[in-house]
mmCIF file of C-alpha atoms in Angstrom:
data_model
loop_
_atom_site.group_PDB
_atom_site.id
_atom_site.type_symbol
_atom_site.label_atom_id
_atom_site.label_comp_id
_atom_site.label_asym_id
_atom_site.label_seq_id
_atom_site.Cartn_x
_atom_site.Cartn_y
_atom_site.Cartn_z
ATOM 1 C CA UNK A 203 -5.079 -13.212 20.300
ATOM 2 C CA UNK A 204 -3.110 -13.641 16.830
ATOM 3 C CA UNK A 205 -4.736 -12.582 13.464
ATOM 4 C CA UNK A 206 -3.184 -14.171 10.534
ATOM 5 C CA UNK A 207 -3.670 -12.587 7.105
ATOM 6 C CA UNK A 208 -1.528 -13.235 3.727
ATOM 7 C CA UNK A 209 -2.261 -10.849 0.976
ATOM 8 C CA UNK A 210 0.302 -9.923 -2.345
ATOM 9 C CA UNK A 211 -0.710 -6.602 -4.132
ATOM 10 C CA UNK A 212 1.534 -5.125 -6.912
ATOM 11 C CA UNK A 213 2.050 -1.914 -7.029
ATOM 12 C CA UNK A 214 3.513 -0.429 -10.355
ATOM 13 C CA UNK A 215 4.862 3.002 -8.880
ATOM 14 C CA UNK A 216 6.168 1.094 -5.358
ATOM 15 C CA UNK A 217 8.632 -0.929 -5.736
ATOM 16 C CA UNK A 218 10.233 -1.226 -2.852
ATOM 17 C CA UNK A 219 8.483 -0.329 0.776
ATOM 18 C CA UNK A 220 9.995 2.015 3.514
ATOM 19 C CA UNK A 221 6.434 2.051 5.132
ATOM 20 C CA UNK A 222 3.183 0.462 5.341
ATOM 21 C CA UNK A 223 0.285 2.388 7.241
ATOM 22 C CA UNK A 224 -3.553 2.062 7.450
ATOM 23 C CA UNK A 225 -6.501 4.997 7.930
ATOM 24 C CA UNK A 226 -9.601 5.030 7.160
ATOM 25 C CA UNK A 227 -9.999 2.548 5.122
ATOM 26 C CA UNK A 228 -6.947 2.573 3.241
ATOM 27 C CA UNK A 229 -3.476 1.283 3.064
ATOM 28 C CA UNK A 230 -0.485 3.750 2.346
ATOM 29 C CA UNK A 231 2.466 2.557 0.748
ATOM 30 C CA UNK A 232 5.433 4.737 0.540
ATOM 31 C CA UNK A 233 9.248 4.163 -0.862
ATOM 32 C CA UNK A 234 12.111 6.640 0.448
ATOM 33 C CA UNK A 235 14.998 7.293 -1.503
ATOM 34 C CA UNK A 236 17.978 9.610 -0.648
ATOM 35 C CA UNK A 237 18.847 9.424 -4.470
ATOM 36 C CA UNK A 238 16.075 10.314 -6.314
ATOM 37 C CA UNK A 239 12.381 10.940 -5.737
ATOM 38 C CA UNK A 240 10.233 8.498 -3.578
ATOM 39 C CA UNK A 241 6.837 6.868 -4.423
ATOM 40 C CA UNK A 242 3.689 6.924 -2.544
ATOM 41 C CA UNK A 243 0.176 4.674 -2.790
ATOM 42 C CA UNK A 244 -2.897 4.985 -1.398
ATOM 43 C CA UNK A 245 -4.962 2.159 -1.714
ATOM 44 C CA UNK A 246 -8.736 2.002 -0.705
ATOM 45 C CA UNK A 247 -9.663 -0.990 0.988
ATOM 46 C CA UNK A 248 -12.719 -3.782 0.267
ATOM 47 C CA UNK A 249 -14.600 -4.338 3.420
ATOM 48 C CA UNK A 250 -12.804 -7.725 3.609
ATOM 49 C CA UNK A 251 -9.575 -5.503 4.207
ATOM 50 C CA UNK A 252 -8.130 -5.879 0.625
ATOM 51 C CA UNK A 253 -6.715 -3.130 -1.238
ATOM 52 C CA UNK A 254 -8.025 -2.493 -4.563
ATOM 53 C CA UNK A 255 -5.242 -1.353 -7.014
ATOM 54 C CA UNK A 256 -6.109 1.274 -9.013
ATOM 55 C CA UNK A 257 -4.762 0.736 -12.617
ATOM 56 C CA UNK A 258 -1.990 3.426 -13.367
ATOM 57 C CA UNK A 259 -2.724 5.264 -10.453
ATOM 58 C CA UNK A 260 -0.587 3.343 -7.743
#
């Protein structure tokens, strides 16, 4: 059995992705950089499974 879902979110402190993970209702975004300092999200989800930004927190 295939699910297909399409969904674009913006995140203003990710950029980039190096991982994509989901718990408890909630989508973590993280971007590694050897550089400088990474960037993390955590995103609640609706019950519909879409993440709800959170304005100048991502």
């Amino acid at each position: 059995m295939t699910s297909k879902f399409d969904q674009v979110v913006s995140l203003n402190r990710v950029k980039r992705a190096s991982f994509l993970t989901y718990h408890n209702n909630a989508l973590y975004v993280g971007f590694f950089d050897q550089s400088t300092q990474g960037n993390f999200a955590a995103l609640p989800l609706t019950k519909r499974a879409c993440p709800i930004p959170r304005t100048g927190a991502e």
